[in-house]
Amino acid sequence: MNSITSQSVPHKAPAKKGNFWLRKGNKIAPYFFISPFFIIFGVFGLFPLLFSLYLSFHYWEPAAGLAAMEWVGLENYIFAFQDDWFQKSIYNTGVIALKSGIPQHALAIPLAFFIHTSFTRWRNTVIGVYFIPYITSTVAISLVFTTLFSRDFGMVNQVLTSLGNFTIADMKVLSWIFPVENIDWTRPEYTKDMISFVVFWRYVGWNTVLYLSALQTIPRDLYEAAIIDGANRYQQFRYVTLPMLKPMAFFAVTLTIIGNLQLFEEPFIITGGTGGIDQAGKTAAMHMYITAFVESDFGTASAISWILFMIIAGLTWLNHKVLGGSNH
Amino acid sequence: MITFKKTAVSSLLCTALLSNAAYAEQVEITVSSFPNFNQVAEAAVPLFEAKYPNIKVKIISMAYGDHHNAMTTALATGASLPDVMSVEASYIGRFAQSGGLESLNKAPYNSGEFTDQITPFTLPQATSSNGELRAIPADIGPGALFYRQDTLKEAGVTQADLIKDWDSFIEAGVKIKAKTGNYLLANAVDIKDIYIRANLKNGEGIYFDKDHNILVNSPRFKEAFRLAKAARVAGIDARVGAWSAEWTEGLKRGTISSQMMGAWLGGHLEDWIAPDSTGLWRSSQLPNEAFASWGGSFYAIPVKAKHKPEAWEFIKFMTTTKEIQLLGMKEVNAFPSLISAQDDPFFNEEIAYLGGQKARIEWKASSAKIPTVVMDRYDESARQIINDALEQVLEKDADIDTVLAEAEKQIKRKARRR
């Protein structure tokens, strides 16, 4: 027996011996085993996606059944673009996204650097504390914050007014910086800030964890080389850490863009589902929900969701240009 | 012998057939509902099943919003529909117009046989524009003004001052604020909500008339906005939304001294909002001879339901049995829509929480005076637009005529697919 046959036989042997179904099964089995994902994705992912695209070109009164769909072409898109409330909700979404998004990263990077360099034994505990808001239920968070920011009975106002009314020799010495009367946080000028604060508070820990994991991959010798070159701690951060964090920053900012533009739960619960006074806290996703389920105009709501998708895709592309492009 | 055999066989056959038939008739119907309307059905099911041994009832409850979203999608796809669908008043307009529910005033249902026994103003809410009754009212919410007797006394204000007319109401609020520091109203928006509902001509809707004309740019809305603004300027409203933490806390502590709402608010006050204020609250009719309704629940049968005759038996049982209607009142303060239930001696009893007042009989009297209001598919869109317009007036001092003209345009845009 030469070497060639001895090598080829073991490969062919099972096929020859196996019956038809076993042979067929060997080919089908892999597809069978990966089919659950495709079936579930098809039913719960792809189909709704395509159906909503189809729906966005129709007028549909859903309670009347599927037969009631009526082709209207681009009318839903045109209506959405011209709708004052939609424009306002896009503006609100943008403002909240910036006000909550920028501080998230501006704080998360130095915080991750600080935790990375200053904690050894308690590091995981500290990270865990910052991460807790991220895994807590949004509903619980929003309820706690609405209680804290309650006008007459909230802790925030109690602290602020007690500082504002702090008196030394009959003079309210701090009244120029702190309020002396309860602030109504539901008023339109505060709504967006309040929502932004909750979103910021919630996701800063998540971003810190992302940046921390990136920090851990930066080789030590880069810092050692920097130290030999005489770099101080700030210079190490500025010229070693920040450039090395860029790929993670791209990833984290992308997640923030997507998450913030789809923001729904926090503003929905904080404003009681209405968007607040003057709709100051109504995000685009909330507007979409209200259009579909309150006004039962599913066609326009689908069009809004696709417009939102295009905006998100555009901004992600832009982010790629800014942060992701210079990676090579 | 042969005849005996024959009879034996045939009787055996008969019993077999009968028992078989009885077995086949054992039907389970599903009733979808929401809290706390579901409690009435749950309490009534044992009585219903005792009366109709062949029908079993399964009740599925979801949170208020989730229930109506689920029903909307179920109607949209025609899948997983219940046999009996509960619908709340804010959704009934849309559901009744949609064509997904059975017309109950036609054969085989013929609801006309008993609808004259039901409080008249509710039926048009569940009637589609082509005159088909799509749901049967199970409870109603006659509007009432609840107020703190002790606060009024302290400020030297009487009930008559509150309800004479709206200007007198606002004046009383100013006095209460000056003497006790308490607010009269939770929110100035409440005045607008009642004013636009009150004293509609029969057959007129809140935002639209029968022919879908938009009614918002009218003296009725202008006056409603003016009064709300006057109340805000007078500083008599606490500027809190109903059901917020500030609202319940304000009612509990008495810093909000009155609230206009459905008569069922009395039960909420007693049960959880202000359980310690027994004897301090009173109920009266709304100011300025206004009669309006808050909420209300309906039962409907989807066109694609599986067990329609059994569902219909259940709906009739829930809506036309006096005992069940009273059960709803006792269980969850669901005010009966059935007139004969309102004549029960129970309505003459004193309510200890309201200081021994016989309030139920007053609510009954006002429910008879509530005008029939035409519901419209776009009511919900119009409601949002009008609330937004009023916020412009209250918060940003916008001109009433301008915002209402603008609101009319916006509603026209929203209702573009008439």
PDB file of N, CA and C in Angstrom, chain B residues 121 141-147 158-170 184-185 187 189-200 227 258-265 282-295 357 359 362-371 373:
ATOM      1  N   PHE B 121     -76.334  58.896  26.539  1.00  0.00           N
ATOM      2  CA  PHE B 121     -75.217  59.623  25.919  1.00  0.00           C
ATOM      3  C   PHE B 121     -74.070  58.709  25.481  1.00  0.00           C
ATOM      4  N   GLY B 141     -68.689  57.419  33.127  1.00  0.00           N
ATOM      5  CA  GLY B 141     -68.000  58.269  34.093  1.00  0.00           C
ATOM      6  C   GLY B 141     -68.594  59.663  34.128  1.00  0.00           C
ATOM      7  N   PRO B 142     -69.758  59.827  34.818  1.00  0.00           N
ATOM      8  CA  PRO B 142     -70.338  61.167  34.886  1.00  0.00           C
ATOM      9  C   PRO B 142     -69.373  62.118  35.600  1.00  0.00           C
ATOM     10  N   GLY B 143     -69.190  63.306  35.063  1.00  0.00           N
ATOM     11  CA  GLY B 143     -68.241  64.257  35.633  1.00  0.00           C
ATOM     12  C   GLY B 143     -68.752  64.863  36.927  1.00  0.00           C
ATOM     13  N   ALA B 144     -67.843  65.112  37.859  1.00  0.00           N
ATOM     14  CA  ALA B 144     -68.218  65.736  39.122  1.00  0.00           C
ATOM     15  C   ALA B 144     -67.074  66.626  39.581  1.00  0.00           C
ATOM     16  N   LEU B 145     -67.405  67.557  40.461  1.00  0.00           N
ATOM     17  CA  LEU B 145     -66.388  68.408  41.072  1.00  0.00           C
ATOM     18  C   LEU B 145     -66.198  67.944  42.511  1.00  0.00           C
ATOM     19  N   PHE B 146     -65.021  67.460  42.824  1.00  0.00           N
ATOM     20  CA  PHE B 146     -64.712  67.086  44.198  1.00  0.00           C
ATOM     21  C   PHE B 146     -63.967  68.249  44.848  1.00  0.00           C
ATOM     22  N   TYR B 147     -64.381  68.619  46.051  1.00  0.00           N
ATOM     23  CA  TYR B 147     -63.687  69.734  46.704  1.00  0.00           C
ATOM     24  C   TYR B 147     -63.532  69.488  48.188  1.00  0.00           C
ATOM     25  N   THR B 158     -68.496  79.231  49.462  1.00  0.00           N
ATOM     26  CA  THR B 158     -69.496  78.165  49.489  1.00  0.00           C
ATOM     27  C   THR B 158     -69.461  77.362  48.195  1.00  0.00           C
ATOM     28  N   GLN B 159     -70.146  76.226  48.225  1.00  0.00           N
ATOM     29  CA  GLN B 159     -70.243  75.410  47.015  1.00  0.00           C
ATOM     30  C   GLN B 159     -70.896  76.197  45.883  1.00  0.00           C
ATOM     31  N   ALA B 160     -71.898  77.005  46.260  1.00  0.00           N
ATOM     32  CA  ALA B 160     -72.592  77.803  45.248  1.00  0.00           C
ATOM     33  C   ALA B 160     -71.623  78.755  44.537  1.00  0.00           C
ATOM     34  N   ASP B 161     -70.650  79.311  45.288  1.00  0.00           N
ATOM     35  CA  ASP B 161     -69.657  80.191  44.670  1.00  0.00           C
ATOM     36  C   ASP B 161     -68.850  79.440  43.619  1.00  0.00           C
ATOM     37  N   LEU B 162     -68.546  78.187  43.934  1.00  0.00           N
ATOM     38  CA  LEU B 162     -67.714  77.405  43.022  1.00  0.00           C
ATOM     39  C   LEU B 162     -68.430  77.098  41.718  1.00  0.00           C
ATOM     40  N   ILE B 163     -69.692  76.767  41.818  1.00  0.00           N
ATOM     41  CA  ILE B 163     -70.351  76.231  40.612  1.00  0.00           C
ATOM     42  C   ILE B 163     -71.257  77.222  39.900  1.00  0.00           C
ATOM     43  N   LYS B 164     -71.381  78.442  40.410  1.00  0.00           N
ATOM     44  CA  LYS B 164     -72.293  79.404  39.777  1.00  0.00           C
ATOM     45  C   LYS B 164     -71.909  79.628  38.311  1.00  0.00           C
ATOM     46  N   ASP B 165     -70.731  80.147  38.091  1.00  0.00           N
ATOM     47  CA  ASP B 165     -70.185  80.202  36.734  1.00  0.00           C
ATOM     48  C   ASP B 165     -68.668  80.219  36.838  1.00  0.00           C
ATOM     49  N   TRP B 166     -67.980  80.253  35.701  1.00  0.00           N
ATOM     50  CA  TRP B 166     -66.531  80.088  35.735  1.00  0.00           C
ATOM     51  C   TRP B 166     -65.817  81.280  36.351  1.00  0.00           C
ATOM     52  N   ASP B 167     -66.350  82.487  36.106  1.00  0.00           N
ATOM     53  CA  ASP B 167     -65.703  83.664  36.692  1.00  0.00           C
ATOM     54  C   ASP B 167     -65.799  83.617  38.210  1.00  0.00           C
ATOM     55  N   SER B 168     -66.973  83.166  38.695  1.00  0.00           N
ATOM     56  CA  SER B 168     -67.152  83.020  40.138  1.00  0.00           C
ATOM     57  C   SER B 168     -66.228  81.936  40.688  1.00  0.00           C
ATOM     58  N   PHE B 169     -66.026  80.892  39.892  1.00  0.00           N
ATOM     59  CA  PHE B 169     -65.122  79.799  40.269  1.00  0.00           C
ATOM     60  C   PHE B 169     -63.690  80.327  40.466  1.00  0.00           C
ATOM     61  N   ILE B 170     -63.254  81.140  39.499  1.00  0.00           N
ATOM     62  CA  ILE B 170     -61.891  81.686  39.563  1.00  0.00           C
ATOM     63  C   ILE B 170     -61.765  82.644  40.745  1.00  0.00           C
ATOM     64  N   LEU B 184     -56.778  76.103  44.124  1.00  0.00           N
ATOM     65  CA  LEU B 184     -58.108  75.557  43.900  1.00  0.00           C
ATOM     66  C   LEU B 184     -58.050  74.399  42.905  1.00  0.00           C
ATOM     67  N   LEU B 185     -57.178  74.546  41.909  1.00  0.00           N
ATOM     68  CA  LEU B 185     -57.145  73.605  40.779  1.00  0.00           C
ATOM     69  C   LEU B 185     -55.783  72.938  40.680  1.00  0.00           C
ATOM     70  N   ASN B 187     -54.615  71.986  37.602  1.00  0.00           N
ATOM     71  CA  ASN B 187     -54.070  72.582  36.394  1.00  0.00           C
ATOM     72  C   ASN B 187     -55.148  73.377  35.652  1.00  0.00           C
ATOM     73  N   VAL B 189     -55.516  73.689  32.699  1.00  0.00           N
ATOM     74  CA  VAL B 189     -55.968  72.939  31.523  1.00  0.00           C
ATOM     75  C   VAL B 189     -57.310  72.249  31.793  1.00  0.00           C
ATOM     76  N   ASP B 190     -57.548  71.882  33.057  1.00  0.00           N
ATOM     77  CA  ASP B 190     -58.805  71.214  33.423  1.00  0.00           C
ATOM     78  C   ASP B 190     -60.028  72.038  33.011  1.00  0.00           C
ATOM     79  N   ILE B 191     -59.935  73.362  33.197  1.00  0.00           N
ATOM     80  CA  ILE B 191     -61.075  74.221  32.855  1.00  0.00           C
ATOM     81  C   ILE B 191     -61.363  74.127  31.362  1.00  0.00           C
ATOM     82  N   LYS B 192     -60.288  74.191  30.570  1.00  0.00           N
ATOM     83  CA  LYS B 192     -60.461  74.067  29.110  1.00  0.00           C
ATOM     84  C   LYS B 192     -61.127  72.738  28.766  1.00  0.00           C
ATOM     85  N   ASP B 193     -60.645  71.659  29.401  1.00  0.00           N
ATOM     86  CA  ASP B 193     -61.164  70.329  29.070  1.00  0.00           C
ATOM     87  C   ASP B 193     -62.662  70.226  29.322  1.00  0.00           C
ATOM     88  N   ILE B 194     -63.125  70.875  30.395  1.00  0.00           N
ATOM     89  CA  ILE B 194     -64.565  70.795  30.667  1.00  0.00           C
ATOM     90  C   ILE B 194     -65.330  71.737  29.765  1.00  0.00           C
ATOM     91  N   TYR B 195     -64.776  72.938  29.609  1.00  0.00           N
ATOM     92  CA  TYR B 195     -65.525  73.923  28.836  1.00  0.00           C
ATOM     93  C   TYR B 195     -65.782  73.443  27.408  1.00  0.00           C
ATOM     94  N   ILE B 196     -64.798  72.810  26.783  1.00  0.00           N
ATOM     95  CA  ILE B 196     -65.012  72.394  25.391  1.00  0.00           C
ATOM     96  C   ILE B 196     -65.958  71.195  25.304  1.00  0.00           C
ATOM     97  N   ARG B 197     -66.144  70.478  26.409  1.00  0.00           N
ATOM     98  CA  ARG B 197     -67.044  69.322  26.398  1.00  0.00           C
ATOM     99  C   ARG B 197     -68.460  69.681  26.809  1.00  0.00           C
ATOM    100  N   ALA B 198     -68.537  70.777  27.590  1.00  0.00           N
ATOM    101  CA  ALA B 198     -69.815  71.059  28.239  1.00  0.00           C
ATOM    102  C   ALA B 198     -70.812  71.644  27.267  1.00  0.00           C
ATOM    103  N   ASN B 199     -72.051  71.278  27.484  1.00  0.00           N
ATOM    104  CA  ASN B 199     -73.178  71.882  26.784  1.00  0.00           C
ATOM    105  C   ASN B 199     -73.019  71.875  25.273  1.00  0.00           C
ATOM    106  N   LEU B 200     -72.496  70.790  24.762  1.00  0.00           N
ATOM    107  CA  LEU B 200     -72.497  70.620  23.312  1.00  0.00           C
ATOM    108  C   LEU B 200     -73.931  70.355  22.891  1.00  0.00           C
ATOM    109  N   LEU B 227     -60.591  81.339  29.768  1.00  0.00           N
ATOM    110  CA  LEU B 227     -60.801  80.993  31.168  1.00  0.00           C
ATOM    111  C   LEU B 227     -59.574  80.287  31.749  1.00  0.00           C
ATOM    112  N   SER B 258     -59.563  71.252  44.970  1.00  0.00           N
ATOM    113  CA  SER B 258     -60.670  70.665  44.212  1.00  0.00           C
ATOM    114  C   SER B 258     -60.141  69.957  42.979  1.00  0.00           C
ATOM    115  N   GLN B 259     -60.908  69.022  42.487  1.00  0.00           N
ATOM    116  CA  GLN B 259     -60.539  68.319  41.260  1.00  0.00           C
ATOM    117  C   GLN B 259     -61.808  67.933  40.514  1.00  0.00           C
ATOM    118  N   MET B 260     -61.846  68.305  39.235  1.00  0.00           N
ATOM    119  CA  MET B 260     -62.988  67.917  38.406  1.00  0.00           C
ATOM    120  C   MET B 260     -62.597  66.662  37.630  1.00  0.00           C
ATOM    121  N   MET B 261     -63.422  65.637  37.739  1.00  0.00           N
ATOM    122  CA  MET B 261     -63.093  64.380  37.087  1.00  0.00           C
ATOM    123  C   MET B 261     -64.330  63.484  37.087  1.00  0.00           C
ATOM    124  N   GLY B 262     -64.161  62.249  36.612  1.00  0.00           N
ATOM    125  CA  GLY B 262     -65.267  61.312  36.660  1.00  0.00           C
ATOM    126  C   GLY B 262     -65.637  61.004  38.105  1.00  0.00           C
ATOM    127  N   ALA B 263     -66.893  60.625  38.329  1.00  0.00           N
ATOM    128  CA  ALA B 263     -67.344  60.346  39.692  1.00  0.00           C
ATOM    129  C   ALA B 263     -66.512  59.259  40.349  1.00  0.00           C
ATOM    130  N   TRP B 264     -65.852  58.430  39.531  1.00  0.00           N
ATOM    131  CA  TRP B 264     -65.030  57.353  40.085  1.00  0.00           C
ATOM    132  C   TRP B 264     -63.822  57.865  40.854  1.00  0.00           C
ATOM    133  N   LEU B 265     -63.507  59.175  40.709  1.00  0.00           N
ATOM    134  CA  LEU B 265     -62.374  59.713  41.460  1.00  0.00           C
ATOM    135  C   LEU B 265     -62.601  59.544  42.964  1.00  0.00           C
ATOM    136  N   ARG B 282     -66.143  66.670  49.458  1.00  0.00           N
ATOM    137  CA  ARG B 282     -67.535  66.669  49.018  1.00  0.00           C
ATOM    138  C   ARG B 282     -67.554  66.584  47.493  1.00  0.00           C
ATOM    139  N   SER B 283     -68.718  66.228  46.977  1.00  0.00           N
ATOM    140  CA  SER B 283     -68.870  66.184  45.527  1.00  0.00           C
ATOM    141  C   SER B 283     -70.006  67.115  45.126  1.00  0.00           C
ATOM    142  N   SER B 284     -69.829  67.780  43.978  1.00  0.00           N
ATOM    143  CA  SER B 284     -70.948  68.570  43.462  1.00  0.00           C
ATOM    144  C   SER B 284     -70.946  68.466  41.956  1.00  0.00           C
ATOM    145  N   GLN B 285     -71.968  69.038  41.337  1.00  0.00           N
ATOM    146  CA  GLN B 285     -71.946  69.051  39.880  1.00  0.00           C
ATOM    147  C   GLN B 285     -70.898  70.055  39.421  1.00  0.00           C
ATOM    148  N   LEU B 286     -70.571  70.006  38.124  1.00  0.00           N
ATOM    149  CA  LEU B 286     -69.513  70.857  37.596  1.00  0.00           C
ATOM    150  C   LEU B 286     -69.977  72.311  37.547  1.00  0.00           C
ATOM    151  N   PRO B 287     -69.042  73.263  37.556  1.00  0.00           N
ATOM    152  CA  PRO B 287     -69.419  74.668  37.497  1.00  0.00           C
ATOM    153  C   PRO B 287     -70.170  75.017  36.205  1.00  0.00           C
ATOM    154  N   ASN B 288     -70.896  76.114  36.263  1.00  0.00           N
ATOM    155  CA  ASN B 288     -71.519  76.690  35.072  1.00  0.00           C
ATOM    156  C   ASN B 288     -72.467  75.720  34.372  1.00  0.00           C
ATOM    157  N   GLU B 289     -73.186  74.908  35.149  1.00  0.00           N
ATOM    158  CA  GLU B 289     -74.164  73.977  34.548  1.00  0.00           C
ATOM    159  C   GLU B 289     -73.536  73.082  33.487  1.00  0.00           C
ATOM    160  N   ALA B 290     -72.281  72.714  33.703  1.00  0.00           N
ATOM    161  CA  ALA B 290     -71.617  71.869  32.720  1.00  0.00           C
ATOM    162  C   ALA B 290     -71.886  70.401  33.041  1.00  0.00           C
ATOM    163  N   PHE B 291     -72.105  69.625  32.014  1.00  0.00           N
ATOM    164  CA  PHE B 291     -72.261  68.182  32.200  1.00  0.00           C
ATOM    165  C   PHE B 291     -71.359  67.479  31.211  1.00  0.00           C
ATOM    166  N   ALA B 292     -70.472  66.670  31.715  1.00  0.00           N
ATOM    167  CA  ALA B 292     -69.503  66.016  30.837  1.00  0.00           C
ATOM    168  C   ALA B 292     -69.190  64.638  31.392  1.00  0.00           C
ATOM    169  N   SER B 293     -68.597  63.802  30.562  1.00  0.00           N
ATOM    170  CA  SER B 293     -68.263  62.460  31.038  1.00  0.00           C
ATOM    171  C   SER B 293     -66.760  62.238  30.945  1.00  0.00           C
ATOM    172  N   TRP B 294     -66.256  61.444  31.891  1.00  0.00           N
ATOM    173  CA  TRP B 294     -64.830  61.087  31.923  1.00  0.00           C
ATOM    174  C   TRP B 294     -64.713  59.587  31.804  1.00  0.00           C
ATOM    175  N   GLY B 295     -64.142  59.117  30.754  1.00  0.00           N
ATOM    176  CA  GLY B 295     -63.916  57.685  30.637  1.00  0.00           C
ATOM    177  C   GLY B 295     -65.206  56.914  30.433  1.00  0.00           C
ATOM    178  N   GLN B 357     -72.628  62.378  52.429  1.00  0.00           N
ATOM    179  CA  GLN B 357     -73.365  62.917  51.283  1.00  0.00           C
ATOM    180  C   GLN B 357     -73.949  61.775  50.444  1.00  0.00           C
ATOM    181  N   ALA B 359     -74.056  61.146  47.344  1.00  0.00           N
ATOM    182  CA  ALA B 359     -73.490  61.663  46.092  1.00  0.00           C
ATOM    183  C   ALA B 359     -73.921  60.854  44.881  1.00  0.00           C
ATOM    184  N   GLU B 362     -76.745  62.144  43.033  1.00  0.00           N
ATOM    185  CA  GLU B 362     -76.421  63.365  42.272  1.00  0.00           C
ATOM    186  C   GLU B 362     -75.715  63.018  40.973  1.00  0.00           C
ATOM    187  N   TRP B 363     -74.801  62.045  41.053  1.00  0.00           N
ATOM    188  CA  TRP B 363     -74.089  61.638  39.840  1.00  0.00           C
ATOM    189  C   TRP B 363     -75.063  61.052  38.823  1.00  0.00           C
ATOM    190  N   LYS B 364     -76.040  60.312  39.350  1.00  0.00           N
ATOM    191  CA  LYS B 364     -77.050  59.733  38.468  1.00  0.00           C
ATOM    192  C   LYS B 364     -77.802  60.849  37.754  1.00  0.00           C
ATOM    193  N   ALA B 365     -78.170  61.880  38.530  1.00  0.00           N
ATOM    194  CA  ALA B 365     -78.913  62.999  37.940  1.00  0.00           C
ATOM    195  C   ALA B 365     -78.080  63.680  36.859  1.00  0.00           C
ATOM    196  N   SER B 366     -76.772  63.879  37.116  1.00  0.00           N
ATOM    197  CA  SER B 366     -76.000  64.563  36.071  1.00  0.00           C
ATOM    198  C   SER B 366     -75.747  63.653  34.875  1.00  0.00           C
ATOM    199  N   SER B 367     -75.649  62.332  35.106  1.00  0.00           N
ATOM    200  CA  SER B 367     -75.407  61.465  33.941  1.00  0.00           C
ATOM    201  C   SER B 367     -76.564  61.511  32.954  1.00  0.00           C
ATOM    202  N   ALA B 368     -77.766  61.795  33.467  1.00  0.00           N
ATOM    203  CA  ALA B 368     -78.916  61.891  32.564  1.00  0.00           C
ATOM    204  C   ALA B 368     -78.837  63.148  31.709  1.00  0.00           C
ATOM    205  N   LYS B 369     -78.052  64.132  32.156  1.00  0.00           N
ATOM    206  CA  LYS B 369     -78.001  65.410  31.426  1.00  0.00           C
ATOM    207  C   LYS B 369     -76.788  65.529  30.514  1.00  0.00           C
ATOM    208  N   ILE B 370     -75.915  64.523  30.497  1.00  0.00           N
ATOM    209  CA  ILE B 370     -74.721  64.613  29.649  1.00  0.00           C
ATOM    210  C   ILE B 370     -75.140  64.530  28.186  1.00  0.00           C
ATOM    211  N   PRO B 371     -74.688  65.473  27.374  1.00  0.00           N
ATOM    212  CA  PRO B 371     -75.102  65.432  25.972  1.00  0.00           C
ATOM    213  C   PRO B 371     -74.438  64.273  25.230  1.00  0.00           C
ATOM    214  N   VAL B 373     -72.177  62.890  22.529  1.00  0.00           N
ATOM    215  CA  VAL B 373     -71.055  63.498  21.830  1.00  0.00           C
ATOM    216  C   VAL B 373     -70.647  62.584  20.683  1.00  0.00           C
TER     217      VAL B 373
END
